Tab-separated table of C-alpha atoms in Angstrom:
chain	number	residue	atom	x	y	z
V	1	UNK	CA	0.000	0.000	0.000
V	2	UNK	CA	1.194	3.510	-0.879
V	3	UNK	CA	0.084	7.114	-0.334
V	4	UNK	CA	0.746	8.757	-3.695
V	5	UNK	CA	3.324	11.114	-2.189
V	6	UNK	CA	6.428	10.799	-4.353
V	7	UNK	CA	9.694	10.428	-2.446
V	8	UNK	CA	12.129	10.934	-5.285
V	9	UNK	CA	12.378	11.480	-9.018
V	10	UNK	CA	14.807	8.875	-10.334
V	11	UNK	CA	16.636	8.336	-13.605
V	12	UNK	CA	16.317	5.009	-15.396
V	13	UNK	CA	19.884	3.700	-15.486
V	14	UNK	CA	19.348	0.531	-17.529
V	15	UNK	CA	16.709	-1.614	-19.202
V	16	UNK	CA	17.567	-5.222	-20.018
V	17	UNK	CA	15.590	-7.903	-21.784
V	18	UNK	CA	14.513	-10.541	-19.282
V	19	UNK	CA	11.993	-12.670	-21.219
V	20	UNK	CA	9.080	-12.576	-21.103
V	21	UNK	CA	9.578	-9.143	-19.522
V	22	UNK	CA	12.368	-6.691	-18.805
V	23	UNK	CA	14.604	-5.746	-15.905
V	24	UNK	CA	14.451	-2.052	-15.069
V	25	UNK	CA	17.223	-0.435	-13.019
V	26	UNK	CA	16.882	3.017	-11.474
V	27	UNK	CA	19.253	5.233	-9.514
V	28	UNK	CA	17.801	6.264	-6.142
V	29	UNK	CA	20.529	7.377	-3.686
V	30	UNK	CA	18.015	8.542	-1.069
V	31	UNK	CA	16.766	4.970	-0.658
V	32	UNK	CA	20.162	3.825	0.693
V	33	UNK	CA	20.617	4.163	4.429
V	34	UNK	CA	22.944	1.250	5.317
V	35	UNK	CA	22.762	0.053	8.898
V	36	UNK	CA	19.366	1.634	9.548
V	37	UNK	CA	15.809	0.248	9.399
V	38	UNK	CA	15.156	2.781	6.624
V	39	UNK	CA	17.596	1.099	4.233
V	40	UNK	CA	15.866	-0.449	1.221
V	41	UNK	CA	16.246	-4.218	0.957
V	42	UNK	CA	15.805	-6.868	-1.726
V	43	UNK	CA	12.155	-7.916	-1.645
V	44	UNK	CA	10.846	-4.467	-0.723
V	45	UNK	CA	7.940	-3.021	-2.698
V	46	UNK	CA	8.403	0.272	-4.536
V	47	UNK	CA	5.900	2.045	-6.764
V	48	UNK	CA	7.446	3.130	-10.074
V	49	UNK	CA	5.149	5.616	-11.811
V	50	UNK	CA	2.411	4.089	-9.690
V	51	UNK	CA	3.214	0.438	-10.527
V	52	UNK	CA	4.041	-1.694	-7.507
V	53	UNK	CA	7.231	-3.659	-8.261
V	54	UNK	CA	9.610	-5.707	-6.117
V	55	UNK	CA	13.303	-4.904	-5.642
V	56	UNK	CA	15.215	-7.919	-7.029
V	57	UNK	CA	18.786	-6.581	-6.929
V	58	UNK	CA	20.731	-3.733	-5.319
V	59	UNK	CA	24.158	-2.450	-6.345
V	60	UNK	CA	25.214	0.746	-4.634
V	61	UNK	CA	22.367	3.186	-5.205
V	62	UNK	CA	21.023	1.220	-8.171
V	63	UNK	CA	17.807	-0.750	-7.674
V	64	UNK	CA	16.561	-3.354	-10.149
V	65	UNK	CA	13.013	-4.558	-10.753
V	66	UNK	CA	11.426	-7.162	-13.000
V	67	UNK	CA	8.442	-6.002	-15.037
V	68	UNK	CA	6.315	-8.600	-16.786
V	69	UNK	CA	4.994	-8.450	-20.329
V	70	UNK	CA	1.505	-7.374	-19.247
V	71	UNK	CA	2.845	-4.597	-17.019
V	72	UNK	CA	4.990	-3.278	-19.860
V	73	UNK	CA	2.108	-3.335	-22.343
V	74	UNK	CA	-0.593	-1.865	-20.071
V	75	UNK	CA	1.452	0.923	-18.440
V	76	UNK	CA	3.982	3.529	-19.528
V	77	UNK	CA	6.859	1.440	-18.123
V	78	UNK	CA	7.134	-0.135	-21.556
V	79	UNK	CA	7.997	3.283	-22.998
V	80	UNK	CA	10.919	4.012	-20.672
V	81	UNK	CA	14.326	4.769	-22.205
V	82	UNK	CA	17.541	4.063	-20.317
V	83	UNK	CA	19.624	7.128	-19.560
V	84	UNK	CA	16.920	9.689	-20.338
V	85	UNK	CA	13.601	8.644	-18.772
V	86	UNK	CA	12.751	9.664	-15.233
V	87	UNK	CA	10.247	7.930	-12.975
V	88	UNK	CA	8.384	8.712	-9.760
V	89	UNK	CA	9.343	6.468	-6.838
V	90	UNK	CA	7.589	5.782	-3.550
V	91	UNK	CA	8.353	3.082	-1.009
V	92	UNK	CA	5.513	1.113	0.543
V	93	UNK	CA	3.666	2.710	3.441
V	94	UNK	CA	4.950	1.655	6.860
V	95	UNK	CA	2.688	1.234	9.875
V	96	UNK	CA	2.635	4.512	11.766
V	97	UNK	CA	3.601	6.693	8.769
V	98	UNK	CA	1.619	9.842	8.095
V	99	UNK	CA	-0.961	9.395	5.351
V	100	UNK	CA	-0.666	12.671	3.495
V	101	UNK	CA	-2.161	11.538	0.180
V	102	UNK	CA	-4.707	8.721	-0.105
V	103	UNK	CA	-4.612	4.930	-0.111
V	104	UNK	CA	-2.930	3.756	-3.318
V	105	UNK	CA	-2.532	0.053	-4.124
V	106	UNK	CA	0.080	0.343	-6.861
V	107	UNK	CA	-2.177	-1.617	-9.224
V	108	UNK	CA	-2.658	0.497	-12.344
V	109	UNK	CA	-6.244	0.481	-13.644
V	110	UNK	CA	-5.643	2.007	-17.056
V	111	UNK	CA	-3.411	4.164	-19.197
V	112	UNK	CA	-4.500	7.698	-20.020
V	113	UNK	CA	-3.079	10.507	-22.090
V	114	UNK	CA	-2.299	14.128	-21.410
V	115	UNK	CA	-4.687	15.815	-23.856
V	116	UNK	CA	-4.357	19.441	-22.785
V	117	UNK	CA	-1.885	21.481	-20.786
V	118	UNK	CA	-2.357	25.116	-19.817
V	119	UNK	CA	0.590	26.611	-17.955
V	120	UNK	CA	-0.272	29.506	-15.662
V	121	UNK	CA	3.111	30.011	-13.979
V	122	UNK	CA	3.910	28.867	-11.440
V	123	UNK	CA	0.857	26.547	-11.668
V	124	UNK	CA	-0.271	24.250	-14.481
V	125	UNK	CA	-3.701	22.897	-15.398
V	126	UNK	CA	-3.668	19.449	-16.977
V	127	UNK	CA	-6.424	17.490	-18.697
V	128	UNK	CA	-6.113	13.721	-19.041
V	129	UNK	CA	-8.137	11.165	-20.965
V	130	UNK	CA	-9.532	8.200	-19.037
V	131	UNK	CA	-11.435	5.122	-20.296
V	132	UNK	CA	-15.170	5.607	-19.760
V	133	UNK	CA	-15.490	2.478	-17.606
V	134	UNK	CA	-13.235	4.126	-15.030
V	135	UNK	CA	-14.519	7.707	-15.220
V	136	UNK	CA	-17.493	6.735	-13.011
V	137	UNK	CA	-14.964	6.161	-10.224
V	138	UNK	CA	-13.723	9.768	-10.453
V	139	UNK	CA	-15.473	12.755	-8.853
V	140	UNK	CA	-14.629	16.470	-8.505
V	141	UNK	CA	-12.622	17.111	-5.330
V	142	UNK	CA	-11.940	13.368	-5.113
V	143	UNK	CA	-8.563	11.648	-5.394
V	144	UNK	CA	-6.875	9.981	-8.344
V	145	UNK	CA	-3.367	8.660	-8.883
V	146	UNK	CA	-1.478	9.776	-11.988
V	147	UNK	CA	1.937	8.150	-12.494
V	148	UNK	CA	1.895	7.302	-8.797
V	149	UNK	CA	1.062	10.862	-7.701
V	150	UNK	CA	-1.937	11.492	-5.465
V	151	UNK	CA	-3.887	14.355	-7.037
V	152	UNK	CA	-7.172	16.125	-6.374
V	153	UNK	CA	-9.621	16.122	-9.276
V	154	UNK	CA	-10.909	19.530	-10.410
V	155	UNK	CA	-13.389	18.480	-13.085
V	156	UNK	CA	-14.464	15.196	-14.684
V	157	UNK	CA	-16.375	14.163	-17.800
V	158	UNK	CA	-17.305	10.890	-19.479
V	159	UNK	CA	-13.763	10.362	-20.778
V	160	UNK	CA	-11.553	12.976	-19.120
V	161	UNK	CA	-10.602	14.653	-15.862
V	162	UNK	CA	-8.590	17.736	-14.965
V	163	UNK	CA	-6.160	18.641	-12.204
V	164	UNK	CA	-4.384	21.811	-11.097
V	165	UNK	CA	-0.743	21.317	-10.139
V	166	UNK	CA	1.185	23.385	-7.620
V	167	UNK	CA	4.829	24.360	-8.285
V	168	UNK	CA	6.164	21.720	-5.869
V	169	UNK	CA	4.453	18.855	-7.717
V	170	UNK	CA	5.713	20.171	-11.057
V	171	UNK	CA	9.266	20.406	-9.714
V	172	UNK	CA	9.613	17.011	-8.010
V	173	UNK	CA	7.600	14.656	-10.262
V	174	UNK	CA	7.440	13.629	-13.899
V	175	UNK	CA	4.366	15.792	-14.479
V	176	UNK	CA	6.527	18.886	-14.676
V	177	UNK	CA	7.832	17.757	-18.068
V	178	UNK	CA	4.833	15.861	-19.416
V	179	UNK	CA	3.711	16.980	-22.882
V	180	UNK	CA	0.421	16.605	-24.717
V	181	UNK	CA	0.213	13.052	-26.064
V	182	UNK	CA	2.283	11.493	-23.263
V	183	UNK	CA	0.919	8.324	-21.683
V	184	UNK	CA	0.320	8.215	-17.922
V	185	UNK	CA	-0.636	5.453	-15.499
V	186	UNK	CA	-3.986	5.886	-13.753
V	187	UNK	CA	-5.331	4.341	-10.562
V	188	UNK	CA	-8.749	5.439	-9.334
V	189	UNK	CA	-9.623	5.792	-5.665
V	190	UNK	CA	-9.966	2.469	-3.847
V	191	UNK	CA	-13.045	3.660	-1.961
V	192	UNK	CA	-14.765	4.570	-5.234
V	193	UNK	CA	-14.232	1.008	-6.484
V	194	UNK	CA	-15.949	-0.467	-3.440
V	195	UNK	CA	-18.843	1.987	-3.674
V	196	UNK	CA	-19.364	1.169	-7.359
V	197	UNK	CA	-19.243	-2.560	-6.665
V	198	UNK	CA	-21.735	-2.212	-3.832
V	199	UNK	CA	-24.141	-0.235	-6.020
V	200	UNK	CA	-23.868	-2.771	-8.854
V	201	UNK	CA	-24.621	-5.620	-6.466
V	202	UNK	CA	-27.598	-3.745	-5.060
V	203	UNK	CA	-29.143	-3.104	-8.482
V	204	UNK	CA	-28.693	-6.709	-9.657
V	205	UNK	CA	-30.172	-8.355	-6.572
V	206	UNK	CA	-33.776	-9.531	-7.087
V	207	UNK	CA	-36.421	-7.608	-5.198
V	208	UNK	CA	-38.306	-9.368	-2.420
């Protein structure tokens, strides 16, 4: 479980074929704290652009993850380029940590696209596409995760939603450099999923 509060913006150091998937290695110096409980270990869960992956190897400040074929095809991790791409990283929530964002599972629901960007320095207003089957789980002033970032929805339609980004978010996440046409990973609010499921069950149950 995660919060959607990004800890660091990391550079993709290497991408290797590891059939049927790929091994992705990122540089994250702040995740190394040898000799302390805060030091990242093999087997730990880390969200990369909102995708929960497991650390499989550590060398210095380089962390490697294995991404399967489905993950690569259904998220923007398949579009990463070694040496140039940057990704949002967040370690799994620990018991007792402050929950500053919202509950994020790290299971991407769908890919969306940035379809409009209006910069109003130092803020930016972004509009993203979202598949219609997931837009019912998004409400104004509610939460949504974009590339692992917990954001507050401003407006929502049948196939889009908008957000307003503060300077800090633009500076410390990938959204600062996202351009129209870029693909992003989307995860809707967990509570909204349960509410929708409950309503569907209620409407399909026979009346007595």
